[in-house]
Amino acid sequence: MTRIEPEFFLRDDVIKIACELIGCSIHTNINGHKVSALVTETEAYNGVHDKAAHSYDGRFTERTRTMYRPAGIAYVYLCYGIHHLFNVVVGQQGDPKAILLRAIWPLSGMEVMHSRRGKELLEHKIGSGPGTSSEALGIKTSHNGTDLQGDVIWLEERIVQPKENDIIVGPRIGVDHAEEDAELPYRFRLLPSTTKQLLNGALVEDRIHGNP
DNA sequence: CAAACGATTTTCT
DNA sequence: GAAAATCGTTTGG
């Protein structure tokens, strides 16, 4: 499979990139544990003009510093004191845009994911939210700033090709405070049934049992 | 320096 | 449906 290059993330249209990431795969190699999963849900955070973004109105703090760094690195922050939320920084350096990974579908490394999550969960429950996705992948705030061209966390090009109608577009979750921007259609997702269809037959078995 | 709070998840009623 | 868990970041005095 082909790794996604920095140019992909360097573009300005964070909304488009968030949509294009659906169907790509995310890979981690952490503490000797290799894991991979399909990206099934993302949210775009559109920089300084987006009231839902940490970087709204140019806010530059110790935490948001990462969003101003070059495209193609990880922005990981702690949410509610418990959850390590993983984002990809996109756009021109200094233009603080990011995409939140909100859900994944496991492809390989099921046992590792199960042990990290503490249970033998069904496939659609392994990474059914941004916090659980990071947990399954082993991503923590210590990975903040990680270059996605390295060998710890990376993304690869689409392994399934969703049709336009396969991707459900709607408002983002948990951003009610963002006034009019709370309703923007910046959330993209595949339903579990659609995901299963796209990953059908032998391919699924291969991936779940660890073949690249 | 104190206090409030959050791009969430799980559990309990 | 309500509430707890839990802590770094942010903001205000």
PDB file of C-alpha atoms (C1' of nucleotides) in Angstrom:
ATOM      1  CA  MET A   1       0.000   0.000   0.000  1.00  0.00           C
ATOM      2  CA  THR A   2       1.076   3.551  -0.603  1.00  0.00           C
ATOM      3  CA  ARG A   3       1.810   6.023   2.124  1.00  0.00           C
ATOM      4  CA  ILE A   4       0.101   9.408   1.901  1.00  0.00           C
ATOM      5  CA  GLU A   5       2.712  12.071   1.096  1.00  0.00           C
ATOM      6  CA  PRO A   6       2.986  15.517   2.711  1.00  0.00           C
ATOM      7  CA  GLU A   7       1.603  17.220  -0.418  1.00  0.00           C
ATOM      8  CA  PHE A   8      -1.750  15.606   0.290  1.00  0.00           C
ATOM      9  CA  PHE A   9      -1.952  17.393   3.634  1.00  0.00           C
ATOM     10  CA  LEU A  10      -0.369  20.613   2.430  1.00  0.00           C
ATOM     11  CA  ARG A  11      -3.500  21.700   0.556  1.00  0.00           C
ATOM     12  CA  ASP A  12      -5.722  24.449   1.958  1.00  0.00           C
ATOM     13  CA  ASP A  13      -9.109  22.759   1.658  1.00  0.00           C
ATOM     14  CA  VAL A  14      -9.338  20.959   4.985  1.00  0.00           C
ATOM     15  CA  ILE A  15     -12.969  20.021   4.291  1.00  0.00           C
ATOM     16  CA  LYS A  16     -12.046  18.198   1.118  1.00  0.00           C
ATOM     17  CA  ILE A  17      -9.090  16.459   2.734  1.00  0.00           C
ATOM     18  CA  ALA A  18     -11.272  15.281   5.634  1.00  0.00           C
ATOM     19  CA  CYS A  19     -13.661  13.715   3.116  1.00  0.00           C
ATOM     20  CA  GLU A  20     -10.842  12.162   1.119  1.00  0.00           C
ATOM     21  CA  LEU A  21      -9.397  10.503   4.214  1.00  0.00           C
ATOM     22  CA  ILE A  22     -12.496   8.333   4.518  1.00  0.00           C
ATOM     23  CA  GLY A  23     -11.502   4.925   3.170  1.00  0.00           C
ATOM     24  CA  CYS A  24      -7.789   5.458   3.769  1.00  0.00           C
ATOM     25  CA  SER A  25      -5.963   3.386   6.368  1.00  0.00           C
ATOM     26  CA  ILE A  26      -4.131   4.438   9.507  1.00  0.00           C
ATOM     27  CA  HIS A  27      -1.193   2.453  10.846  1.00  0.00           C
ATOM     28  CA  THR A  28       0.691   2.519  14.111  1.00  0.00           C
ATOM     29  CA  ASN A  29       3.809   0.748  15.285  1.00  0.00           C
ATOM     30  CA  ILE A  30       3.971   1.469  18.999  1.00  0.00           C
ATOM     31  CA  ASN A  31       5.869  -0.509  21.644  1.00  0.00           C
ATOM     32  CA  GLY A  32       6.495  -3.181  19.038  1.00  0.00           C
ATOM     33  CA  HIS A  33       2.792  -3.579  18.322  1.00  0.00           C
ATOM     34  CA  LYS A  34       1.695  -3.082  14.726  1.00  0.00           C
ATOM     35  CA  VAL A  35      -1.912  -2.207  14.087  1.00  0.00           C
ATOM     36  CA  SER A  36      -3.909  -0.946  11.120  1.00  0.00           C
ATOM     37  CA  ALA A  37      -7.441   0.284  10.615  1.00  0.00           C
ATOM     38  CA  LEU A  38      -9.743   1.863   8.068  1.00  0.00           C
ATOM     39  CA  VAL A  39     -10.558   5.532   8.579  1.00  0.00           C
ATOM     40  CA  THR A  40     -14.347   5.619   8.821  1.00  0.00           C
ATOM     41  CA  GLU A  41     -15.079   9.013  10.367  1.00  0.00           C
ATOM     42  CA  THR A  42     -13.393  12.419  10.356  1.00  0.00           C
ATOM     43  CA  GLU A  43     -14.139  16.019  11.233  1.00  0.00           C
ATOM     44  CA  ALA A  44     -12.581  19.118   9.689  1.00  0.00           C
ATOM     45  CA  TYR A  45     -11.495  22.097  11.798  1.00  0.00           C
ATOM     46  CA  ASN A  46     -11.090  25.034   9.499  1.00  0.00           C
ATOM     47  CA  GLY A  47      -8.497  27.244  11.136  1.00  0.00           C
ATOM     48  CA  VAL A  48      -8.809  30.758  12.469  1.00  0.00           C
ATOM     49  CA  HIS A  49     -12.292  31.461  11.090  1.00  0.00           C
ATOM     50  CA  ASP A  50     -13.865  28.320  12.581  1.00  0.00           C
ATOM     51  CA  LYS A  51     -15.452  28.984  15.960  1.00  0.00           C
ATOM     52  CA  ALA A  52     -15.278  25.273  16.815  1.00  0.00           C
ATOM     53  CA  ALA A  53     -11.518  25.054  16.276  1.00  0.00           C
ATOM     54  CA  HIS A  54      -8.985  25.396  19.084  1.00  0.00           C
ATOM     55  CA  SER A  55      -7.190  27.825  16.781  1.00  0.00           C
ATOM     56  CA  TYR A  56     -10.218  30.075  16.309  1.00  0.00           C
ATOM     57  CA  ASP A  57      -9.355  33.732  15.975  1.00  0.00           C
ATOM     58  CA  GLY A  58      -5.665  32.898  15.845  1.00  0.00           C
ATOM     59  CA  ARG A  59      -5.496  31.531  19.383  1.00  0.00           C
ATOM     60  CA  PHE A  60      -1.882  30.495  19.905  1.00  0.00           C
ATOM     61  CA  THR A  61      -1.163  28.660  23.157  1.00  0.00           C
ATOM     62  CA  GLU A  62       1.121  25.896  24.317  1.00  0.00           C
ATOM     63  CA  ARG A  63      -1.505  23.364  23.243  1.00  0.00           C
ATOM     64  CA  THR A  64      -2.463  24.866  19.884  1.00  0.00           C
ATOM     65  CA  ARG A  65       1.156  25.490  18.924  1.00  0.00           C
ATOM     66  CA  THR A  66       1.152  22.153  17.106  1.00  0.00           C
ATOM     67  CA  MET A  67      -1.603  23.291  14.760  1.00  0.00           C
ATOM     68  CA  TYR A  68       0.700  26.030  13.458  1.00  0.00           C
ATOM     69  CA  ARG A  69       3.434  23.563  12.629  1.00  0.00           C
ATOM     70  CA  PRO A  70       3.869  21.976   9.163  1.00  0.00           C
ATOM     71  CA  ALA A  71       1.177  19.835   7.548  1.00  0.00           C
ATOM     72  CA  GLY A  72       1.403  16.087   7.937  1.00  0.00           C
ATOM     73  CA  ILE A  73       2.151  15.867  11.653  1.00  0.00           C
ATOM     74  CA  ALA A  74      -0.059  14.625  14.491  1.00  0.00           C
ATOM     75  CA  TYR A  75      -1.905  17.002  16.804  1.00  0.00           C
ATOM     76  CA  VAL A  76      -2.798  14.969  19.897  1.00  0.00           C
ATOM     77  CA  TYR A  77      -4.402  16.560  22.949  1.00  0.00           C
ATOM     78  CA  LEU A  78      -6.094  15.388  26.107  1.00  0.00           C
ATOM     79  CA  CYS A  79      -9.859  15.799  26.261  1.00  0.00           C
ATOM     80  CA  TYR A  80     -11.899  15.602  29.489  1.00  0.00           C
ATOM     81  CA  GLY A  81      -8.750  14.492  31.270  1.00  0.00           C
ATOM     82  CA  ILE A  82      -9.094  11.014  29.825  1.00  0.00           C
ATOM     83  CA  HIS A  83      -9.171  10.843  26.057  1.00  0.00           C
ATOM     84  CA  HIS A  84      -6.214  11.349  23.752  1.00  0.00           C
ATOM     85  CA  LEU A  85      -7.709  12.781  20.564  1.00  0.00           C
ATOM     86  CA  PHE A  86      -5.713  12.351  17.355  1.00  0.00           C
ATOM     87  CA  ASN A  87      -5.731  14.950  14.572  1.00  0.00           C
ATOM     88  CA  VAL A  88      -3.737  15.492  11.395  1.00  0.00           C
ATOM     89  CA  VAL A  89      -2.404  18.993  10.804  1.00  0.00           C
ATOM     90  CA  VAL A  90      -3.122  20.231   7.276  1.00  0.00           C
ATOM     91  CA  GLY A  91      -2.725  23.379   5.192  1.00  0.00           C
ATOM     92  CA  GLN A  92       0.128  25.835   4.833  1.00  0.00           C
ATOM     93  CA  GLN A  93       2.479  26.093   7.782  1.00  0.00           C
ATOM     94  CA  GLY A  94       1.144  28.756  10.132  1.00  0.00           C
ATOM     95  CA  ASP A  95      -2.452  28.230   8.955  1.00  0.00           C
ATOM     96  CA  PRO A  96      -3.803  26.191  11.893  1.00  0.00           C
ATOM     97  CA  LYS A  97      -6.143  23.645  10.323  1.00  0.00           C
ATOM     98  CA  ALA A  98      -6.610  20.063  11.467  1.00  0.00           C
ATOM     99  CA  ILE A  99      -8.693  16.950  10.948  1.00  0.00           C
ATOM    100  CA  LEU A 100      -9.960  14.919  13.903  1.00  0.00           C
ATOM    101  CA  LEU A 101     -10.023  11.139  13.571  1.00  0.00           C
ATOM    102  CA  ARG A 102     -13.421  10.176  14.968  1.00  0.00           C
ATOM    103  CA  ALA A 103     -13.800   6.478  14.135  1.00  0.00           C
ATOM    104  CA  ILE A 104     -11.935   3.512  12.695  1.00  0.00           C
ATOM    105  CA  TRP A 105     -12.671  -0.032  11.550  1.00  0.00           C
ATOM    106  CA  PRO A 106      -9.994  -2.572  12.506  1.00  0.00           C
ATOM    107  CA  LEU A 107      -7.984  -4.233   9.739  1.00  0.00           C
ATOM    108  CA  SER A 108      -5.075  -5.909  11.495  1.00  0.00           C
ATOM    109  CA  GLY A 109      -3.766  -6.274  15.010  1.00  0.00           C
ATOM    110  CA  MET A 110      -7.163  -7.114  16.512  1.00  0.00           C
ATOM    111  CA  GLU A 111      -5.646  -8.780  19.569  1.00  0.00           C
ATOM    112  CA  VAL A 112      -3.547  -5.743  20.396  1.00  0.00           C
ATOM    113  CA  MET A 113      -6.560  -3.480  19.996  1.00  0.00           C
ATOM    114  CA  HIS A 114      -8.670  -5.711  22.184  1.00  0.00           C
ATOM    115  CA  SER A 115      -6.079  -5.725  24.933  1.00  0.00           C
ATOM    116  CA  ARG A 116      -5.711  -1.942  24.743  1.00  0.00           C
ATOM    117  CA  ARG A 117      -9.475  -1.449  24.909  1.00  0.00           C
ATOM    118  CA  GLY A 118      -9.768  -3.985  27.711  1.00  0.00           C
ATOM    119  CA  LYS A 119     -12.488  -6.021  26.062  1.00  0.00           C
ATOM    120  CA  GLU A 120     -13.229  -8.214  23.077  1.00  0.00           C
ATOM    121  CA  LEU A 121     -15.406  -5.680  21.372  1.00  0.00           C
ATOM    122  CA  LEU A 122     -17.190  -6.080  18.060  1.00  0.00           C
ATOM    123  CA  GLU A 123     -15.477  -4.516  15.053  1.00  0.00           C
ATOM    124  CA  HIS A 124     -17.711  -1.476  14.959  1.00  0.00           C
ATOM    125  CA  LYS A 125     -17.122  -0.839  18.672  1.00  0.00           C
ATOM    126  CA  ILE A 126     -13.323  -1.011  18.644  1.00  0.00           C
ATOM    127  CA  GLY A 127     -12.962   2.581  17.506  1.00  0.00           C
ATOM    128  CA  SER A 128     -16.468   4.015  17.572  1.00  0.00           C
ATOM    129  CA  GLY A 129     -15.424   7.465  18.765  1.00  0.00           C
ATOM    130  CA  PRO A 130     -12.335   9.684  18.743  1.00  0.00           C
ATOM    131  CA  GLY A 131     -11.195   8.625  22.224  1.00  0.00           C
ATOM    132  CA  THR A 132     -11.643   4.918  21.660  1.00  0.00           C
ATOM    133  CA  SER A 133      -9.988   5.116  18.234  1.00  0.00           C
ATOM    134  CA  SER A 134      -6.835   6.573  19.721  1.00  0.00           C
ATOM    135  CA  GLU A 135      -6.927   4.039  22.519  1.00  0.00           C
ATOM    136  CA  ALA A 136      -7.162   1.130  20.088  1.00  0.00           C
ATOM    137  CA  LEU A 137      -4.322   2.545  18.000  1.00  0.00           C
ATOM    138  CA  GLY A 138      -2.140   3.188  21.059  1.00  0.00           C
ATOM    139  CA  ILE A 139      -1.896   6.921  20.371  1.00  0.00           C
ATOM    140  CA  LYS A 140      -1.327   9.186  23.370  1.00  0.00           C
ATOM    141  CA  THR A 141      -0.534  12.847  23.919  1.00  0.00           C
ATOM    142  CA  SER A 142       3.144  11.883  23.950  1.00  0.00           C
ATOM    143  CA  HIS A 143       2.732  11.428  20.181  1.00  0.00           C
ATOM    144  CA  ASN A 144       1.826  15.072  19.739  1.00  0.00           C
ATOM    145  CA  GLY A 145       3.912  16.475  16.878  1.00  0.00           C
ATOM    146  CA  THR A 146       4.812  13.079  15.443  1.00  0.00           C
ATOM    147  CA  ASP A 147       5.716  13.258  11.746  1.00  0.00           C
ATOM    148  CA  LEU A 148       3.387  11.005   9.779  1.00  0.00           C
ATOM    149  CA  GLN A 149       6.213  10.250   7.334  1.00  0.00           C
ATOM    150  CA  GLY A 150       7.951   8.280  10.094  1.00  0.00           C
ATOM    151  CA  ASP A 151       7.488   4.669  11.186  1.00  0.00           C
ATOM    152  CA  VAL A 152       5.332   5.207  14.299  1.00  0.00           C
ATOM    153  CA  ILE A 153       2.065   6.606  12.940  1.00  0.00           C
ATOM    154  CA  TRP A 154       1.248   6.945   9.264  1.00  0.00           C
ATOM    155  CA  LEU A 155      -1.606   6.977   6.773  1.00  0.00           C
ATOM    156  CA  GLU A 156      -1.917   5.097   3.510  1.00  0.00           C
ATOM    157  CA  GLU A 157      -3.980   5.809   0.415  1.00  0.00           C
ATOM    158  CA  ARG A 158      -7.526   4.590   0.045  1.00  0.00           C
ATOM    159  CA  ILE A 159      -7.972   0.839   0.142  1.00  0.00           C
ATOM    160  CA  VAL A 160     -11.683   1.210  -0.564  1.00  0.00           C
ATOM    161  CA  GLN A 161     -13.387   3.730  -2.831  1.00  0.00           C
ATOM    162  CA  PRO A 162     -16.593   4.998  -1.240  1.00  0.00           C
ATOM    163  CA  LYS A 163     -19.264   6.256  -3.593  1.00  0.00           C
ATOM    164  CA  GLU A 164     -20.479   9.756  -2.935  1.00  0.00           C
ATOM    165  CA  ASN A 165     -23.644   8.459  -1.284  1.00  0.00           C
ATOM    166  CA  ASP A 166     -21.649   6.140   0.967  1.00  0.00           C
ATOM    167  CA  ILE A 167     -20.227   9.067   2.911  1.00  0.00           C
ATOM    168  CA  ILE A 168     -22.653  10.665   5.339  1.00  0.00           C
ATOM    169  CA  VAL A 169     -22.028  14.370   5.768  1.00  0.00           C
ATOM    170  CA  GLY A 170     -23.354  16.298   8.730  1.00  0.00           C
ATOM    171  CA  PRO A 171     -22.595  18.668  11.598  1.00  0.00           C
ATOM    172  CA  ARG A 172     -19.750  17.995  14.001  1.00  0.00           C
ATOM    173  CA  ILE A 173     -20.169  16.443  17.440  1.00  0.00           C
ATOM    174  CA  GLY A 174     -19.664  18.220  20.742  1.00  0.00           C
ATOM    175  CA  VAL A 175     -19.211  21.720  19.374  1.00  0.00           C
ATOM    176  CA  ASP A 176     -22.523  23.297  20.400  1.00  0.00           C
ATOM    177  CA  HIS A 177     -20.587  26.210  21.837  1.00  0.00           C
ATOM    178  CA  ALA A 178     -19.432  27.224  18.369  1.00  0.00           C
ATOM    179  CA  GLU A 179     -22.623  29.186  17.587  1.00  0.00           C
ATOM    180  CA  GLU A 180     -23.394  29.294  13.861  1.00  0.00           C
ATOM    181  CA  ASP A 181     -20.308  27.228  13.020  1.00  0.00           C
ATOM    182  CA  ALA A 182     -21.716  24.318  15.055  1.00  0.00           C
ATOM    183  CA  GLU A 183     -24.007  23.462  12.143  1.00  0.00           C
ATOM    184  CA  LEU A 184     -21.384  23.399   9.399  1.00  0.00           C
ATOM    185  CA  PRO A 185     -21.301  20.062   7.498  1.00  0.00           C
ATOM    186  CA  TYR A 186     -17.733  19.202   8.426  1.00  0.00           C
ATOM    187  CA  ARG A 187     -18.273  15.622   9.641  1.00  0.00           C
ATOM    188  CA  PHE A 188     -17.783  12.686   7.284  1.00  0.00           C
ATOM    189  CA  ARG A 189     -18.538   9.057   8.052  1.00  0.00           C
ATOM    190  CA  LEU A 190     -19.178   5.577   6.746  1.00  0.00           C
ATOM    191  CA  LEU A 191     -21.886   3.496   8.384  1.00  0.00           C
ATOM    192  CA  PRO A 192     -20.793   0.053   9.624  1.00  0.00           C
ATOM    193  CA  SER A 193     -22.973  -1.636   7.001  1.00  0.00           C
ATOM    194  CA  THR A 194     -21.346   0.391   4.236  1.00  0.00           C
ATOM    195  CA  THR A 195     -17.915  -0.321   5.642  1.00  0.00           C
ATOM    196  CA  LYS A 196     -18.596  -4.047   5.631  1.00  0.00           C
ATOM    197  CA  GLN A 197     -19.775  -3.913   2.026  1.00  0.00           C
ATOM    198  CA  LEU A 198     -16.693  -2.020   0.912  1.00  0.00           C
ATOM    199  CA  LEU A 199     -14.403  -4.410   2.764  1.00  0.00           C
ATOM    200  CA  ASN A 200     -16.014  -7.582   1.514  1.00  0.00           C
ATOM    201  CA  GLY A 201     -14.953 -11.185   1.102  1.00  0.00           C
ATOM    202  CA  ALA A 202     -11.421 -12.429   1.249  1.00  0.00           C
ATOM    203  CA  LEU A 203      -9.917  -8.987   1.520  1.00  0.00           C
ATOM    204  CA  VAL A 204     -11.405  -8.588   4.972  1.00  0.00           C
ATOM    205  CA  GLU A 205     -10.076 -11.909   6.175  1.00  0.00           C
ATOM    206  CA  ASP A 206      -6.627 -11.053   4.867  1.00  0.00           C
ATOM    207  CA  ARG A 207      -6.547  -7.698   6.576  1.00  0.00           C
ATOM    208  CA  ILE A 208      -7.966  -8.843   9.866  1.00  0.00           C
ATOM    209  CA  HIS A 209      -5.387 -11.584  10.005  1.00  0.00           C
ATOM    210  CA  GLY A 210      -2.545  -9.216   9.563  1.00  0.00           C
ATOM    211  CA  ASN A 211      -1.529  -9.242   5.917  1.00  0.00           C
ATOM    212  CA  PRO A 212      -0.504  -5.858   4.633  1.00  0.00           C
TER     213      PRO A 212
ATOM    214  C1'  DC B   1      -2.200  31.014  41.499  1.00  0.00           C
ATOM    215  C1'  DA B   2      -7.072  29.316  41.595  1.00  0.00           C
ATOM    216  C1'  DA B   3     -10.903  27.794  39.120  1.00  0.00           C
ATOM    217  C1'  DA B   4     -13.533  26.333  35.334  1.00  0.00           C
ATOM    218  C1'  DC B   5     -13.891  23.467  31.620  1.00  0.00           C
ATOM    219  C1'  DG B   6     -13.601  20.338  27.471  1.00  0.00           C
ATOM    220  C1'  DA B   7     -13.502  18.270  19.423  1.00  0.00           C
ATOM    221  C1'  DT B   8     -15.680  11.976  25.440  1.00  0.00           C
ATOM    222  C1'  DT B   9     -16.948   7.467  27.182  1.00  0.00           C
ATOM    223  C1'  DT B  10     -18.930   4.432  30.313  1.00  0.00           C
ATOM    224  C1'  DT B  11     -21.916   3.126  33.729  1.00  0.00           C
ATOM    225  C1'  DC B  12     -25.838   3.394  36.449  1.00  0.00           C
ATOM    226  C1'  DT B  13     -30.831   4.311  37.164  1.00  0.00           C
TER     227       DT B  13
ATOM    228  C1'  DG C   1     -31.350  10.042  30.333  1.00  0.00           C
ATOM    229  C1'  DA C   2     -28.165  11.568  33.922  1.00  0.00           C
ATOM    230  C1'  DA C   3     -23.824  11.641  35.907  1.00  0.00           C
ATOM    231  C1'  DA C   4     -19.194  10.420  37.046  1.00  0.00           C
ATOM    232  C1'  DA C   5     -14.436   9.896  35.793  1.00  0.00           C
ATOM    233  C1'  DT C   6     -10.209  12.804  35.552  1.00  0.00           C
ATOM    234  C1'  DC C   7      -6.357  16.308  34.285  1.00  0.00           C
ATOM    235  C1'  DG C   8      -3.871  19.526  31.208  1.00  0.00           C
ATOM    236  C1'  DT C   9      -5.019  23.882  29.234  1.00  0.00           C
ATOM    237  C1'  DT C  10      -6.886  28.172  29.512  1.00  0.00           C
ATOM    238  C1'  DT C  11      -8.523  32.157  31.627  1.00  0.00           C
ATOM    239  C1'  DG C  12      -9.215  35.518  35.073  1.00  0.00           C
ATOM    240  C1'  DG C  13      -7.899  37.870  39.376  1.00  0.00           C
TER     241       DG C  13
END
